[in-house]
Amino acid sequence: MNFKKQFMEGLLTKNPVTVQLLGMCSTLAITTSLFNGIGMGLAVTIILTCSNVLISALRKVIPNQIRIAAYITIIAGFVTVVDLLLKAYIPALSESLGVFIPLIVVNCIVLGRAEAFASKNGVLASAVDGICQGIGYTVALVIVCVIRELLGSGTFGGGLLGEGGAGIRIIPEQFPAMQIVMPVGGFLVLGFVLAGSQALMKRMNNKSKKKEGAK
Amino acid sequence: MEAILGILIAALLSQNFILVKFYGICPFMGVSKKIDTALGMGVAVTFVMALASAACWAVDVFMLQPLNLGYMQTVSFILVIASLVQVVEMFLKKFVPALYKALGVFLPLITTNCAVLGVVLVNAQNGYHVADAWQFLLSVVNGAAGGLGFTLAIVLFASVRERVDKAEPPECFKGFPIALITAGLLALAFMGFSGLKIF
Amino acid sequence: MKQNESIVMYVLRLAGTLFLITAVVAALLACVNAVTAPVIEELNAAKTQEAISAVLPGGFDTEITDFADETGIVSKVYQGANGYAVEVGPGGFDNTITMMVGVDNEGKVLGISIVSHTETAGLGAVAAAGTPKGIAFRDQFVGMGAENDILVEKDGGKVDAITGATITSRAICVGVNAALDCVAGLG
């Protein structure tokens, strides 16, 4: 398996959010501060990697007819473990993400990768796939977070930096459009981020075509 | 009565499951290209959400709580939902084949609709999971109302989207980006309801 | 179905596999829960304790269980030498906001502190934040009494609501009112 290729796929060409359009609920709901984005991204990456490894290891044992139920049980198990650990050791994050932590169970990225990749590939490749897709998801989340936080609250690094976790103020308090932090902004910002990624990929395609043409 | 009306208004308008709370975005984006399929999905989801609320209430109140197994909530709820969706699918196939045909493709998708698991977890959080007939009713009403809110949002969205699809957006906005922006504008409209509350 | 396999064996194989997976998952969760449950409980207790000492100087001696509450949102009342700490749970923008209201022996607000909430980051969440804005918002309740209903400016009251979070601010007013009424009822 080509690690570099998998990495590029996860990050850009097959990014779970911008290309596969998976896991939209969490992408929209919790991307209001940098802290949330990074926390959610890491939680999903860990769960995705663990479930990918276990499902890949068990792929020959689990009968085909009950595979979805089996996958979902395994995923729900890992999600609960992460949920309990967060509650006990990082309570601030667990509070801030709320019900969206248990909802990782139905985050289509995890089940989607189990079905599309882990059930057909070896343990090592599945682990790499989990990490790469997780990183791609985290990067997409962080981009949306940074834009929404900057435009909506006028700060950077909310929950992590600044006095009392208020973030570093970049735009003076009276200017930011708080609607961007509200649901409306979630849809709009994600729409523009998707458009940006489509434009970027098109440009890359054109370039590689030109290269081939030059040869 | 007032409590039920309050739940209905919140779930349909001011706290709409999709446009305000962000549950169930995947089917919202995925199955909203045509009004009739959107309506079918909405009805199926409403049905499953009401059933799931009832079933999970029972599982939580009569099994998990007495045994002190609160940490098994997520696992058992998702299993209940998954098997419920299977049962509904088999039931419809056998007894209401016309409806099964109309909904067929969407039924299995409902398991991974986070609106269903979401409403059940919210019910548990709201303290509806108490052995009391009234609380049971509130759970089921909240489930059904959440489903109706989902239906309202997805049907409205589909009817706008049918038109938007015929328009010519800039190249890089084609497909999902423009759909998301449409949804954003719809959410903006729903923000107008945000102060609405009946107690 | 594999060849030469009877229907009974087939069903048993499927059910058995699924049962085994569920059992392993349940066992794993039980282990993790055994480790985390005491930590979570300790955290919650510490949080309540912290919220009480934040709003009631000198802390509390006893918990009062027979209090009158018309609103149905008062969950706990603690009594100390300097007054009361009342835990209330008004409905916020997203979900219930759990907060602690300190009330002195004259029935005036000593302070409020938010125990847990799920309000929108950057908007309603400001009410609970440790930022200057959040502290200023909470401090304006200090000294208010039950003689007038506490309301936000928009509703004709004196409370300066958080920008863009009128519903959260209103909810907190509802909580403070309930706490004051409850303490007044204690006599």
Short mmCIF file of C-alpha atoms in Angstrom, two decimals, chain B:
data_model
loop_
_atom_site.label_atom_id
_atom_site.label_comp_id
_atom_site.label_asym_id
_atom_site.label_seq_id
_atom_site.Cartn_x
_atom_site.Cartn_y
_atom_site.Cartn_z
CA MET B 1 -51.52 19.77 26.48
CA GLU B 2 -49.44 22.94 26.58
CA ALA B 3 -46.28 20.90 26.97
CA ILE B 4 -47.11 18.88 23.87
CA LEU B 5 -47.88 21.99 21.83
CA GLY B 6 -44.62 23.51 23.02
CA ILE B 7 -42.66 20.44 21.90
CA LEU B 8 -44.38 20.48 18.50
CA ILE B 9 -43.65 24.15 17.85
CA ALA B 10 -40.06 23.82 19.01
CA ALA B 11 -39.37 20.74 16.90
CA LEU B 12 -41.07 22.11 13.78
CA LEU B 13 -39.91 25.72 13.83
CA SER B 14 -37.76 27.28 16.53
CA GLN B 15 -35.57 24.24 17.23
CA ASN B 16 -35.94 22.53 13.88
CA PHE B 17 -33.97 19.31 13.94
CA ILE B 18 -32.11 19.99 10.73
CA LEU B 19 -31.88 23.70 10.21
CA VAL B 20 -31.21 24.68 13.82
CA LYS B 21 -29.88 21.59 15.59
CA PHE B 22 -27.97 19.97 12.72
CA TYR B 23 -29.20 16.42 13.17
CA GLY B 24 -29.63 14.29 10.07
CA ILE B 25 -27.76 16.44 7.58
CA CYS B 26 -26.58 13.46 5.50
CA PRO B 27 -30.04 12.35 4.29
CA PHE B 28 -31.03 16.03 4.15
CA MET B 29 -28.36 16.65 1.54
CA GLY B 30 -28.52 13.20 -0.04
CA VAL B 31 -32.22 12.58 -0.60
CA SER B 32 -33.46 16.06 -1.40
CA LYS B 33 -33.16 16.26 -5.16
CA LYS B 34 -36.87 15.58 -5.73
CA ILE B 35 -39.89 16.56 -3.68
CA ASP B 36 -41.63 13.16 -3.68
CA THR B 37 -38.58 11.18 -2.58
CA ALA B 38 -37.92 13.80 0.08
CA LEU B 39 -41.47 13.42 1.34
CA GLY B 40 -41.11 9.62 1.39
CA MET B 41 -37.91 9.84 3.38
CA GLY B 42 -39.53 12.30 5.76
CA VAL B 43 -42.49 10.02 6.46
CA ALA B 44 -40.26 6.99 6.99
CA VAL B 45 -37.96 8.89 9.34
CA THR B 46 -40.90 10.29 11.34
CA PHE B 47 -42.29 6.79 11.77
CA VAL B 48 -38.96 5.31 12.87
CA MET B 49 -38.21 8.24 15.20
CA ALA B 50 -41.52 7.85 17.04
CA LEU B 51 -41.04 4.07 17.31
CA ALA B 52 -37.41 4.41 18.37
CA SER B 53 -38.33 6.93 21.05
CA ALA B 54 -40.87 4.48 22.48
CA ALA B 55 -38.57 1.43 22.25
CA CYS B 56 -35.52 3.16 23.70
CA TRP B 57 -37.60 4.63 26.49
CA ALA B 58 -38.61 1.11 27.43
CA VAL B 59 -35.07 -0.27 27.14
CA ASP B 60 -33.63 2.54 29.24
CA VAL B 61 -36.34 2.58 31.91
CA PHE B 62 -36.82 -1.16 32.33
CA MET B 63 -33.36 -2.52 31.59
CA LEU B 64 -30.49 -0.06 31.72
CA GLN B 65 -31.55 2.04 34.69
CA PRO B 66 -32.49 -0.79 37.09
CA LEU B 67 -29.22 -2.54 36.25
CA ASN B 68 -27.20 0.66 36.53
CA LEU B 69 -25.87 0.32 33.01
CA GLY B 70 -26.09 3.96 31.96
CA TYR B 71 -22.83 3.69 30.06
CA MET B 72 -24.38 1.13 27.69
CA GLN B 73 -26.92 3.69 26.44
CA THR B 74 -25.30 4.51 23.10
CA VAL B 75 -24.57 0.86 22.26
CA SER B 76 -28.02 -0.44 23.16
CA PHE B 77 -29.90 2.47 21.57
CA ILE B 78 -28.15 2.10 18.23
CA LEU B 79 -28.78 -1.66 18.27
CA VAL B 80 -32.46 -1.06 19.06
CA ILE B 81 -32.69 1.43 16.21
CA ALA B 82 -30.88 -0.84 13.76
CA SER B 83 -33.13 -3.79 14.53
CA LEU B 84 -36.21 -1.57 14.52
CA VAL B 85 -35.40 -0.37 11.03
CA GLN B 86 -34.98 -4.01 9.95
CA VAL B 87 -38.32 -4.98 11.48
CA VAL B 88 -40.09 -2.03 9.89
CA GLU B 89 -38.57 -2.97 6.56
CA MET B 90 -39.71 -6.59 6.81
CA PHE B 91 -43.15 -5.56 8.07
CA LEU B 92 -43.72 -3.13 5.21
CA LYS B 93 -42.42 -5.60 2.64
CA LYS B 94 -44.91 -8.22 3.78
CA PHE B 95 -47.99 -6.16 4.62
CA VAL B 96 -47.81 -2.78 2.85
CA PRO B 97 -45.86 -3.54 -0.31
CA ALA B 98 -46.92 -0.28 -1.99
CA LEU B 99 -45.37 1.83 0.74
CA TYR B 100 -42.35 -0.47 0.85
CA LYS B 101 -41.79 0.08 -2.84
CA ALA B 102 -42.02 3.85 -2.42
CA LEU B 103 -39.61 3.95 0.51
CA GLY B 104 -37.55 0.83 -0.23
CA VAL B 105 -34.18 2.39 -0.91
CA PHE B 106 -34.31 4.84 1.98
CA LEU B 107 -35.25 2.48 4.76
CA PRO B 108 -31.83 0.98 5.50
CA LEU B 109 -30.33 4.49 5.38
CA ILE B 110 -32.38 5.53 8.37
CA THR B 111 -30.17 3.56 10.77
CA THR B 112 -27.30 5.97 10.15
CA ASN B 113 -29.54 9.03 10.26
CA CYS B 114 -28.26 10.81 13.30
CA ALA B 115 -31.64 12.47 13.82
CA VAL B 116 -32.93 9.12 15.13
CA LEU B 117 -30.12 8.42 17.59
CA GLY B 118 -30.03 12.14 18.32
CA VAL B 119 -33.65 12.39 19.40
CA VAL B 120 -33.33 9.35 21.65
CA LEU B 121 -30.22 10.71 23.36
CA VAL B 122 -31.89 14.11 23.75
CA ASN B 123 -34.93 12.40 25.30
CA ALA B 124 -32.65 10.73 27.81
CA GLN B 125 -30.86 14.03 28.52
CA ASN B 126 -34.14 15.91 28.94
CA GLY B 127 -35.11 13.51 31.70
CA TYR B 128 -38.02 11.93 29.79
CA HIS B 129 -36.67 8.46 30.58
CA VAL B 130 -38.61 7.98 33.82
CA ALA B 131 -41.12 5.21 34.49
CA ASP B 132 -44.18 7.39 34.09
CA ALA B 133 -46.88 7.28 31.39
CA TRP B 134 -46.81 11.05 30.84
CA GLN B 135 -43.01 11.09 30.35
CA PHE B 136 -43.38 8.17 27.97
CA LEU B 137 -45.90 10.18 25.97
CA LEU B 138 -43.57 13.20 25.92
CA SER B 139 -40.73 11.01 24.59
CA VAL B 140 -42.87 9.67 21.76
CA VAL B 141 -44.27 13.12 20.94
CA ASN B 142 -40.76 14.55 20.88
CA GLY B 143 -39.67 11.76 18.54
CA ALA B 144 -42.60 12.20 16.18
CA ALA B 145 -42.35 16.01 16.27
CA GLY B 146 -38.64 15.83 15.49
CA GLY B 147 -39.48 13.66 12.51
CA LEU B 148 -42.13 16.13 11.33
CA GLY B 149 -39.57 18.92 11.63
CA PHE B 150 -37.21 16.83 9.51
CA THR B 151 -39.97 16.28 6.93
CA LEU B 152 -40.85 19.97 6.78
CA ALA B 153 -37.23 21.01 6.29
CA ILE B 154 -36.38 18.36 3.69
CA VAL B 155 -39.54 18.99 1.62
CA LEU B 156 -39.00 22.76 1.63
CA PHE B 157 -35.37 22.25 0.74
CA ALA B 158 -36.16 19.81 -2.08
CA SER B 159 -38.66 22.18 -3.63
CA VAL B 160 -36.11 25.01 -3.67
CA ARG B 161 -33.39 22.69 -4.89
CA GLU B 162 -35.42 21.47 -7.87
CA ARG B 163 -35.31 25.02 -9.17
CA VAL B 164 -31.75 25.80 -8.18
CA ASP B 165 -30.58 22.76 -10.14
CA LYS B 166 -31.78 24.39 -13.34
CA ALA B 167 -29.76 27.55 -12.68
CA GLU B 168 -26.17 28.12 -13.76
CA PRO B 169 -23.92 28.83 -10.76
CA PRO B 170 -20.19 29.55 -11.17
CA GLU B 171 -18.29 26.43 -12.18
CA CYS B 172 -16.81 25.57 -8.77
CA PHE B 173 -20.18 26.02 -6.98
CA LYS B 174 -21.91 23.32 -9.06
CA GLY B 175 -23.48 20.47 -7.12
CA PHE B 176 -23.12 20.44 -3.35
CA PRO B 177 -21.68 23.90 -2.65
CA ILE B 178 -24.69 25.69 -4.11
CA ALA B 179 -27.01 23.25 -2.33
CA LEU B 180 -25.34 24.05 0.99
CA ILE B 181 -25.74 27.76 0.36
CA THR B 182 -29.41 27.19 -0.44
CA ALA B 183 -29.72 25.33 2.88
CA GLY B 184 -27.98 28.24 4.58
CA LEU B 185 -30.57 30.67 3.27
CA LEU B 186 -33.33 28.33 4.41
CA ALA B 187 -31.72 28.22 7.86
CA LEU B 188 -31.65 32.02 7.82
CA ALA B 189 -35.40 32.02 7.28
CA PHE B 190 -35.86 29.58 10.17
CA MET B 191 -33.78 31.82 12.41
CA GLY B 192 -36.78 34.15 12.38
CA PHE B 193 -38.61 31.59 14.52
CA SER B 194 -35.87 31.38 17.11
CA GLY B 195 -37.59 33.50 19.75
CA LEU B 196 -40.83 31.57 19.45
CA LYS B 197 -41.59 29.69 22.64
CA ILE B 198 -44.77 28.46 24.29
CA PHE B 199 -44.62 27.24 27.82
#
